[in-house]
PDB file of C-alpha atoms in Angstrom:
ATOM      1  CA  UNK A 870     207.305 185.668  -9.813  1.00  0.00           C
ATOM      2  CA  UNK A 871     206.320 182.472 -11.640  1.00  0.00           C
ATOM      3  CA  UNK A 872     204.211 180.223  -9.426  1.00  0.00           C
ATOM      4  CA  UNK A 873     203.797 177.139 -11.623  1.00  0.00           C
ATOM      5  CA  UNK A 874     206.273 174.789 -13.342  1.00  0.00           C
ATOM      6  CA  UNK A 875     206.929 174.733 -17.081  1.00  0.00           C
ATOM      7  CA  UNK A 876     205.205 171.829 -18.784  1.00  0.00           C
ATOM      8  CA  UNK A 877     207.184 169.190 -20.612  1.00  0.00           C
ATOM      9  CA  UNK A 878     209.632 166.397 -19.856  1.00  0.00           C
ATOM     10  CA  UNK A 879     211.581 166.921 -16.653  1.00  0.00           C
ATOM     11  CA  UNK A 880     214.926 168.542 -17.443  1.00  0.00           C
ATOM     12  CA  UNK A 881     217.606 170.310 -15.399  1.00  0.00           C
ATOM     13  CA  UNK A 882     219.047 173.017 -17.649  1.00  0.00           C
ATOM     14  CA  UNK A 883     222.368 174.811 -17.200  1.00  0.00           C
ATOM     15  CA  UNK A 884     224.254 174.897 -13.922  1.00  0.00           C
ATOM     16  CA  UNK A 885     223.355 175.402 -10.285  1.00  0.00           C
ATOM     17  CA  UNK A 886     224.366 179.080 -10.529  1.00  0.00           C
ATOM     18  CA  UNK A 887     222.984 179.758 -14.023  1.00  0.00           C
ATOM     19  CA  UNK A 888     220.105 177.548 -15.026  1.00  0.00           C
ATOM     20  CA  UNK A 889     216.436 176.713 -14.993  1.00  0.00           C
ATOM     21  CA  UNK A 890     214.102 173.740 -14.717  1.00  0.00           C
ATOM     22  CA  UNK A 891     211.446 172.200 -16.936  1.00  0.00           C
ATOM     23  CA  UNK A 892     208.819 169.742 -15.734  1.00  0.00           C
ATOM     24  CA  UNK A 893     209.541 170.340 -12.055  1.00  0.00           C
ATOM     25  CA  UNK A 894     208.075 168.178  -9.315  1.00  0.00           C
ATOM     26  CA  UNK A 895     207.005 169.566  -5.964  1.00  0.00           C
ATOM     27  CA  UNK A 896     207.826 168.166  -2.563  1.00  0.00           C
ATOM     28  CA  UNK A 897     204.701 168.029  -0.381  1.00  0.00           C
ATOM     29  CA  UNK A 898     205.042 170.427   2.534  1.00  0.00           C
ATOM     30  CA  UNK A 899     204.967 167.540   5.010  1.00  0.00           C
ATOM     31  CA  UNK A 900     205.574 163.843   4.579  1.00  0.00           C
ATOM     32  CA  UNK A 901     207.055 160.755   6.166  1.00  0.00           C
ATOM     33  CA  UNK A 902     209.922 161.989   8.318  1.00  0.00           C
ATOM     34  CA  UNK A 903     210.112 165.629   7.200  1.00  0.00           C
ATOM     35  CA  UNK A 904     208.588 169.128   7.099  1.00  0.00           C
ATOM     36  CA  UNK A 905     209.273 171.957   4.638  1.00  0.00           C
ATOM     37  CA  UNK A 906     210.349 175.259   6.165  1.00  0.00           C
ATOM     38  CA  UNK A 907     209.113 178.691   5.063  1.00  0.00           C
ATOM     39  CA  UNK A 908     206.414 177.310   2.747  1.00  0.00           C
ATOM     40  CA  UNK A 909     205.402 180.826   1.688  1.00  0.00           C
ATOM     41  CA  UNK A 910     208.636 181.082  -0.319  1.00  0.00           C
ATOM     42  CA  UNK A 911     207.349 178.465  -2.780  1.00  0.00           C
ATOM     43  CA  UNK A 912     210.821 176.934  -3.095  1.00  0.00           C
ATOM     44  CA  UNK A 913     209.943 173.264  -2.554  1.00  0.00           C
ATOM     45  CA  UNK A 914     210.348 172.435  -6.248  1.00  0.00           C
ATOM     46  CA  UNK A 915     213.007 170.397  -7.986  1.00  0.00           C
ATOM     47  CA  UNK A 916     213.848 167.826 -10.591  1.00  0.00           C
ATOM     48  CA  UNK A 917     211.911 164.632  -9.792  1.00  0.00           C
ATOM     49  CA  UNK A 918     215.198 162.983  -8.782  1.00  0.00           C
ATOM     50  CA  UNK A 919     215.713 165.698  -6.149  1.00  0.00           C
ATOM     51  CA  UNK A 920     212.223 165.223  -4.743  1.00  0.00           C
ATOM     52  CA  UNK A 921     212.793 161.453  -4.669  1.00  0.00           C
ATOM     53  CA  UNK A 922     216.127 161.932  -2.890  1.00  0.00           C
ATOM     54  CA  UNK A 923     214.502 163.986  -0.118  1.00  0.00           C
ATOM     55  CA  UNK A 924     211.582 161.591   0.279  1.00  0.00           C
ATOM     56  CA  UNK A 925     213.838 158.537   0.408  1.00  0.00           C
ATOM     57  CA  UNK A 926     216.287 160.151   2.816  1.00  0.00           C
ATOM     58  CA  UNK A 927     213.483 161.226   5.161  1.00  0.00           C
ATOM     59  CA  UNK A 928     211.932 157.749   5.121  1.00  0.00           C
ATOM     60  CA  UNK A 929     215.307 156.157   5.875  1.00  0.00           C
ATOM     61  CA  UNK A 930     215.960 158.613   8.688  1.00  0.00           C
ATOM     62  CA  UNK A 931     212.590 157.802  10.201  1.00  0.00           C
ATOM     63  CA  UNK A 932     213.158 154.046   9.876  1.00  0.00           C
ATOM     64  CA  UNK A 933     216.399 154.416  11.866  1.00  0.00           C
ATOM     65  CA  UNK A 934     214.630 156.293  14.628  1.00  0.00           C
ATOM     66  CA  UNK A 935     216.367 159.597  13.891  1.00  0.00           C
ATOM     67  CA  UNK A 936     214.555 162.916  14.401  1.00  0.00           C
ATOM     68  CA  UNK A 937     212.393 164.720  11.877  1.00  0.00           C
ATOM     69  CA  UNK A 938     214.122 166.394   8.926  1.00  0.00           C
ATOM     70  CA  UNK A 939     213.630 170.114   8.305  1.00  0.00           C
ATOM     71  CA  UNK A 940     213.855 170.876   4.591  1.00  0.00           C
ATOM     72  CA  UNK A 941     214.991 174.344   3.540  1.00  0.00           C
ATOM     73  CA  UNK A 942     215.216 175.820   0.053  1.00  0.00           C
ATOM     74  CA  UNK A 943     215.095 173.688  -3.070  1.00  0.00           C
ATOM     75  CA  UNK A 944     214.204 175.658  -6.219  1.00  0.00           C
ATOM     76  CA  UNK A 945     211.469 177.835  -7.658  1.00  0.00           C
ATOM     77  CA  UNK A 946     208.812 176.213  -9.890  1.00  0.00           C
ATOM     78  CA  UNK A 947     210.906 176.846 -13.005  1.00  0.00           C
ATOM     79  CA  UNK A 948     214.255 177.206 -11.304  1.00  0.00           C
ATOM     80  CA  UNK A 949     216.236 180.260 -12.315  1.00  0.00           C
ATOM     81  CA  UNK A 950     217.831 182.931 -10.117  1.00  0.00           C
ATOM     82  CA  UNK A 951     216.352 183.353  -6.648  1.00  0.00           C
ATOM     83  CA  UNK A 952     215.552 186.930  -5.596  1.00  0.00           C
ATOM     84  CA  UNK A 953     217.587 186.541  -2.393  1.00  0.00           C
ATOM     85  CA  UNK A 954     219.519 184.039  -0.345  1.00  0.00           C
ATOM     86  CA  UNK A 955     221.433 181.970  -2.894  1.00  0.00           C
ATOM     87  CA  UNK A 956     223.388 182.257  -6.111  1.00  0.00           C
ATOM     88  CA  UNK A 957     222.773 178.537  -6.677  1.00  0.00           C
ATOM     89  CA  UNK A 958     219.565 176.434  -6.465  1.00  0.00           C
ATOM     90  CA  UNK A 959     218.744 177.346 -10.077  1.00  0.00           C
ATOM     91  CA  UNK A 960     218.459 174.064 -12.004  1.00  0.00           C
ATOM     92  CA  UNK A 961     216.448 171.967  -9.567  1.00  0.00           C
ATOM     93  CA  UNK A 962     219.261 169.767  -8.253  1.00  0.00           C
ATOM     94  CA  UNK A 963     219.976 171.527  -4.929  1.00  0.00           C
ATOM     95  CA  UNK A 964     218.339 171.160  -1.528  1.00  0.00           C
ATOM     96  CA  UNK A 965     219.171 172.552   1.917  1.00  0.00           C
ATOM     97  CA  UNK A 966     218.582 170.268   4.906  1.00  0.00           C
ATOM     98  CA  UNK A 967     218.867 171.674   8.408  1.00  0.00           C
ATOM     99  CA  UNK A 968     221.038 170.154  11.113  1.00  0.00           C
ATOM    100  CA  UNK A 969     218.460 171.099  13.726  1.00  0.00           C
ATOM    101  CA  UNK A 970     216.507 167.975  14.651  1.00  0.00           C
ATOM    102  CA  UNK A 971     213.259 168.729  16.500  1.00  0.00           C
ATOM    103  CA  UNK A 972     211.725 166.184  18.839  1.00  0.00           C
ATOM    104  CA  UNK A 973     208.238 166.920  17.508  1.00  0.00           C
ATOM    105  CA  UNK A 974     206.727 168.528  14.382  1.00  0.00           C
ATOM    106  CA  UNK A 975     206.930 172.310  14.182  1.00  0.00           C
ATOM    107  CA  UNK A 976     203.783 174.423  14.292  1.00  0.00           C
ATOM    108  CA  UNK A 977     202.755 176.528  11.255  1.00  0.00           C
ATOM    109  CA  UNK A 978     204.145 179.621  13.002  1.00  0.00           C
ATOM    110  CA  UNK A 979     207.475 177.887  13.665  1.00  0.00           C
ATOM    111  CA  UNK A 980     207.665 176.662  10.067  1.00  0.00           C
ATOM    112  CA  UNK A 981     207.109 180.188   8.786  1.00  0.00           C
ATOM    113  CA  UNK A 982     209.801 181.675  11.055  1.00  0.00           C
ATOM    114  CA  UNK A 983     212.101 178.798  11.992  1.00  0.00           C
ATOM    115  CA  UNK A 984     214.952 179.144  14.434  1.00  0.00           C
ATOM    116  CA  UNK A 985     218.265 177.906  12.983  1.00  0.00           C
ATOM    117  CA  UNK A 986     220.817 176.202  15.223  1.00  0.00           C
ATOM    118  CA  UNK A 987     224.517 176.459  14.392  1.00  0.00           C
ATOM    119  CA  UNK A 988     226.726 173.420  14.865  1.00  0.00           C
ATOM    120  CA  UNK A 989     229.873 175.590  14.945  1.00  0.00           C
ATOM    121  CA  UNK A 990     231.234 177.990  17.561  1.00  0.00           C
ATOM    122  CA  UNK A 991     234.376 180.100  17.108  1.00  0.00           C
ATOM    123  CA  UNK A 992     235.442 178.087  14.090  1.00  0.00           C
ATOM    124  CA  UNK A 993     235.117 174.707  15.814  1.00  0.00           C
ATOM    125  CA  UNK A 994     232.391 172.115  16.121  1.00  0.00           C
ATOM    126  CA  UNK A 995     230.025 172.825  19.020  1.00  0.00           C
ATOM    127  CA  UNK A 996     229.996 169.546  20.943  1.00  0.00           C
ATOM    128  CA  UNK A 997     226.942 170.662  22.925  1.00  0.00           C
ATOM    129  CA  UNK A 998     224.871 170.600  19.741  1.00  0.00           C
ATOM    130  CA  UNK A 999     226.638 168.285  17.310  1.00  0.00           C
ATOM    131  CA  UNK A1000     226.044 164.590  17.835  1.00  0.00           C
ATOM    132  CA  UNK A1001     226.141 161.211  16.119  1.00  0.00           C
ATOM    133  CA  UNK A1002     222.653 161.823  14.708  1.00  0.00           C
ATOM    134  CA  UNK A1003     223.844 164.717  12.538  1.00  0.00           C
ATOM    135  CA  UNK A1004     226.845 162.653  11.465  1.00  0.00           C
ATOM    136  CA  UNK A1005     224.612 159.723  10.524  1.00  0.00           C
ATOM    137  CA  UNK A1006     222.289 162.035   8.574  1.00  0.00           C
ATOM    138  CA  UNK A1007     225.227 163.280   6.517  1.00  0.00           C
ATOM    139  CA  UNK A1008     226.416 159.729   5.888  1.00  0.00           C
ATOM    140  CA  UNK A1009     222.977 158.663   4.680  1.00  0.00           C
ATOM    141  CA  UNK A1010     222.763 161.671   2.367  1.00  0.00           C
ATOM    142  CA  UNK A1011     226.306 161.355   1.001  1.00  0.00           C
ATOM    143  CA  UNK A1012     225.899 157.670   0.163  1.00  0.00           C
ATOM    144  CA  UNK A1013     222.744 158.263  -1.878  1.00  0.00           C
ATOM    145  CA  UNK A1014     223.494 157.180  -5.475  1.00  0.00           C
ATOM    146  CA  UNK A1015     222.303 160.444  -7.069  1.00  0.00           C
ATOM    147  CA  UNK A1016     224.348 162.791  -4.860  1.00  0.00           C
ATOM    148  CA  UNK A1017     227.234 164.611  -6.521  1.00  0.00           C
ATOM    149  CA  UNK A1018     228.471 166.587  -3.490  1.00  0.00           C
ATOM    150  CA  UNK A1019     227.365 168.079  -0.179  1.00  0.00           C
ATOM    151  CA  UNK A1020     228.538 171.450   1.122  1.00  0.00           C
ATOM    152  CA  UNK A1021     229.280 171.688   4.851  1.00  0.00           C
ATOM    153  CA  UNK A1022     231.133 174.084   7.080  1.00  0.00           C
ATOM    154  CA  UNK A1023     234.884 173.268   7.179  1.00  0.00           C
ATOM    155  CA  UNK A1024     234.671 172.687  10.948  1.00  0.00           C
ATOM    156  CA  UNK A1025     232.056 169.980  10.377  1.00  0.00           C
ATOM    157  CA  UNK A1026     234.203 168.275   7.764  1.00  0.00           C
ATOM    158  CA  UNK A1027     237.166 168.405  10.157  1.00  0.00           C
ATOM    159  CA  UNK A1028     235.155 166.829  12.978  1.00  0.00           C
ATOM    160  CA  UNK A1029     234.111 163.957  10.731  1.00  0.00           C
ATOM    161  CA  UNK A1030     237.644 163.473   9.410  1.00  0.00           C
ATOM    162  CA  UNK A1031     238.721 162.994  13.019  1.00  0.00           C
ATOM    163  CA  UNK A1032     235.850 160.795  14.167  1.00  0.00           C
ATOM    164  CA  UNK A1033     235.071 158.439  11.274  1.00  0.00           C
ATOM    165  CA  UNK A1034     237.253 155.336  11.128  1.00  0.00           C
ATOM    166  CA  UNK A1035     239.561 155.229   8.077  1.00  0.00           C
ATOM    167  CA  UNK A1036     237.980 152.059   6.714  1.00  0.00           C
ATOM    168  CA  UNK A1037     234.487 153.664   6.823  1.00  0.00           C
ATOM    169  CA  UNK A1038     235.081 157.155   5.515  1.00  0.00           C
ATOM    170  CA  UNK A1039     234.924 156.723   1.765  1.00  0.00           C
ATOM    171  CA  UNK A1040     231.762 158.865   1.770  1.00  0.00           C
ATOM    172  CA  UNK A1041     233.635 161.849   3.220  1.00  0.00           C
ATOM    173  CA  UNK A1042     234.903 162.695  -0.266  1.00  0.00           C
ATOM    174  CA  UNK A1043     231.381 163.918  -1.092  1.00  0.00           C
ATOM    175  CA  UNK A1044     231.539 166.502   1.731  1.00  0.00           C
ATOM    176  CA  UNK A1045     232.936 169.722   0.311  1.00  0.00           C
ATOM    177  CA  UNK A1046     233.970 172.538   2.699  1.00  0.00           C
ATOM    178  CA  UNK A1047     232.226 175.871   2.195  1.00  0.00           C
ATOM    179  CA  UNK A1048     231.739 178.809   4.541  1.00  0.00           C
ATOM    180  CA  UNK A1049     228.368 179.175   6.160  1.00  0.00           C
ATOM    181  CA  UNK A1050     226.632 175.790   6.089  1.00  0.00           C
ATOM    182  CA  UNK A1051     226.896 175.494   9.866  1.00  0.00           C
ATOM    183  CA  UNK A1052     223.116 175.441  10.391  1.00  0.00           C
ATOM    184  CA  UNK A1053     222.311 173.266   7.381  1.00  0.00           C
ATOM    185  CA  UNK A1054     223.999 171.216   4.697  1.00  0.00           C
ATOM    186  CA  UNK A1055     223.534 171.806   0.987  1.00  0.00           C
ATOM    187  CA  UNK A1056     223.061 168.623  -1.050  1.00  0.00           C
ATOM    188  CA  UNK A1057     223.558 168.733  -4.827  1.00  0.00           C
ATOM    189  CA  UNK A1058     222.561 165.946  -7.157  1.00  0.00           C
ATOM    190  CA  UNK A1059     224.502 164.968 -10.258  1.00  0.00           C
ATOM    191  CA  UNK A1060     223.119 165.922 -13.657  1.00  0.00           C
ATOM    192  CA  UNK A1061     220.399 163.410 -14.599  1.00  0.00           C
ATOM    193  CA  UNK A1062     221.345 161.333 -17.668  1.00  0.00           C
ATOM    194  CA  UNK A1063     218.219 162.495 -19.506  1.00  0.00           C
ATOM    195  CA  UNK A1064     219.038 166.210 -18.995  1.00  0.00           C
ATOM    196  CA  UNK A1065     221.267 166.881 -22.003  1.00  0.00           C
ATOM    197  CA  UNK A1066     221.503 170.625 -21.293  1.00  0.00           C
ATOM    198  CA  UNK A1067     222.586 170.202 -17.667  1.00  0.00           C
ATOM    199  CA  UNK A1068     226.122 171.441 -16.928  1.00  0.00           C
ATOM    200  CA  UNK A1069     227.969 169.258 -14.406  1.00  0.00           C
ATOM    201  CA  UNK A1070     230.519 170.612 -11.972  1.00  0.00           C
ATOM    202  CA  UNK A1071     234.163 169.665 -12.224  1.00  0.00           C
ATOM    203  CA  UNK A1072     234.978 166.268 -10.750  1.00  0.00           C
ATOM    204  CA  UNK A1073     235.821 166.080  -7.049  1.00  0.00           C
ATOM    205  CA  UNK A1074     239.550 165.494  -6.423  1.00  0.00           C
ATOM    206  CA  UNK A1075     240.550 161.994  -5.401  1.00  0.00           C
ATOM    207  CA  UNK A1076     240.945 161.154  -1.718  1.00  0.00           C
ATOM    208  CA  UNK A1077     238.766 161.933   1.260  1.00  0.00           C
ATOM    209  CA  UNK A1078     239.535 165.679   1.316  1.00  0.00           C
ATOM    210  CA  UNK A1079     240.811 165.526   4.894  1.00  0.00           C
ATOM    211  CA  UNK A1080     244.325 166.794   4.166  1.00  0.00           C
ATOM    212  CA  UNK A1081     245.785 169.954   2.664  1.00  0.00           C
ATOM    213  CA  UNK A1082     242.556 171.012   0.957  1.00  0.00           C
ATOM    214  CA  UNK A1083     240.638 171.120   4.227  1.00  0.00           C
ATOM    215  CA  UNK A1084     243.538 172.792   6.033  1.00  0.00           C
ATOM    216  CA  UNK A1085     243.500 175.591   3.451  1.00  0.00           C
ATOM    217  CA  UNK A1086     239.851 176.289   4.261  1.00  0.00           C
ATOM    218  CA  UNK A1087     240.460 176.275   8.007  1.00  0.00           C
ATOM    219  CA  UNK A1088     243.248 178.845   7.580  1.00  0.00           C
ATOM    220  CA  UNK A1089     240.865 181.377   6.013  1.00  0.00           C
ATOM    221  CA  UNK A1090     239.131 184.223   7.928  1.00  0.00           C
ATOM    222  CA  UNK A1091     235.828 183.356   9.600  1.00  0.00           C
ATOM    223  CA  UNK A1092     233.863 186.388   8.344  1.00  0.00           C
ATOM    224  CA  UNK A1093     230.802 185.180   6.431  1.00  0.00           C
ATOM    225  CA  UNK A1094     228.905 187.519   4.059  1.00  0.00           C
ATOM    226  CA  UNK A1095     225.358 188.194   5.222  1.00  0.00           C
ATOM    227  CA  UNK A1096     222.371 187.238   3.089  1.00  0.00           C
ATOM    228  CA  UNK A1097     221.570 189.922   0.520  1.00  0.00           C
ATOM    229  CA  UNK A1098     219.567 190.339  -2.708  1.00  0.00           C
ATOM    230  CA  UNK A1099     220.980 188.179  -5.488  1.00  0.00           C
ATOM    231  CA  UNK A1100     222.526 189.746  -8.583  1.00  0.00           C
ATOM    232  CA  UNK A1101     222.892 187.319 -11.469  1.00  0.00           C
ATOM    233  CA  UNK A1102     226.412 187.467 -12.906  1.00  0.00           C
ATOM    234  CA  UNK A1103     226.720 184.390 -15.102  1.00  0.00           C
ATOM    235  CA  UNK A1104     224.439 184.501 -18.187  1.00  0.00           C
ATOM    236  CA  UNK A1105     221.581 182.034 -18.277  1.00  0.00           C
ATOM    237  CA  UNK A1106     221.431 179.412 -21.044  1.00  0.00           C
ATOM    238  CA  UNK A1107     219.396 180.370 -24.113  1.00  0.00           C
ATOM    239  CA  UNK A1108     216.971 177.543 -23.315  1.00  0.00           C
ATOM    240  CA  UNK A1109     215.946 179.406 -20.147  1.00  0.00           C
ATOM    241  CA  UNK A1110     214.873 182.619 -21.893  1.00  0.00           C
ATOM    242  CA  UNK A1111     211.351 181.554 -22.867  1.00  0.00           C
ATOM    243  CA  UNK A1112     210.955 179.162 -19.960  1.00  0.00           C
ATOM    244  CA  UNK A1113     211.438 181.947 -17.393  1.00  0.00           C
ATOM    245  CA  UNK A1114     209.288 184.458 -19.233  1.00  0.00           C
ATOM    246  CA  UNK A1115     205.885 185.055 -17.658  1.00  0.00           C
TER     247      UNK A1115
END
């Protein structure tokens, strides 16, 4: 497994599910308002815009008096397919941020084996765990100028559609329902203008996404596939061939 980034100008190449990363930046394992989980995975890499997004979000969260952020997977030093856990996170524009909000920094042992906390129970938001602090965190993330979309559990999107006042919920359009994502949210940045080989996703439909689209997700079965080794299906861009070669 490659442990160091590829030298050269920073560039997100390909898509989130078939791509790689040149000139990656690394997020320090601890900083103002955050800690990185499972540091032994060496997945705290990303395009410099992704690292800046996390740092800025964490600083803003701290300035508002919100709890510490726990940062999950970003990307490998050169992006590319992860050996397990995700089909995405390949071009350096993805980051997982946990909903769990600890009252004090985690110990090294806790960081290595963190305990996730689900915000959803039986297909509905768990009001004993979900609070305005998680909602505010999502709002701060979704209104960041570089964010393209954020994946959350459909039950979380539904709760926000019901609780956020109509005149304040323009940011809800960035929240895209996706199964899982009850213990963390998955933020994805837009392709940087200087990354000519980056493949953007299709545009988000107009509206806040609180109508028929969300209802279609809520009508689906609740069974979630368990984490398993990743098998790359979509071919990687030609530009990734040499970059990912040891």
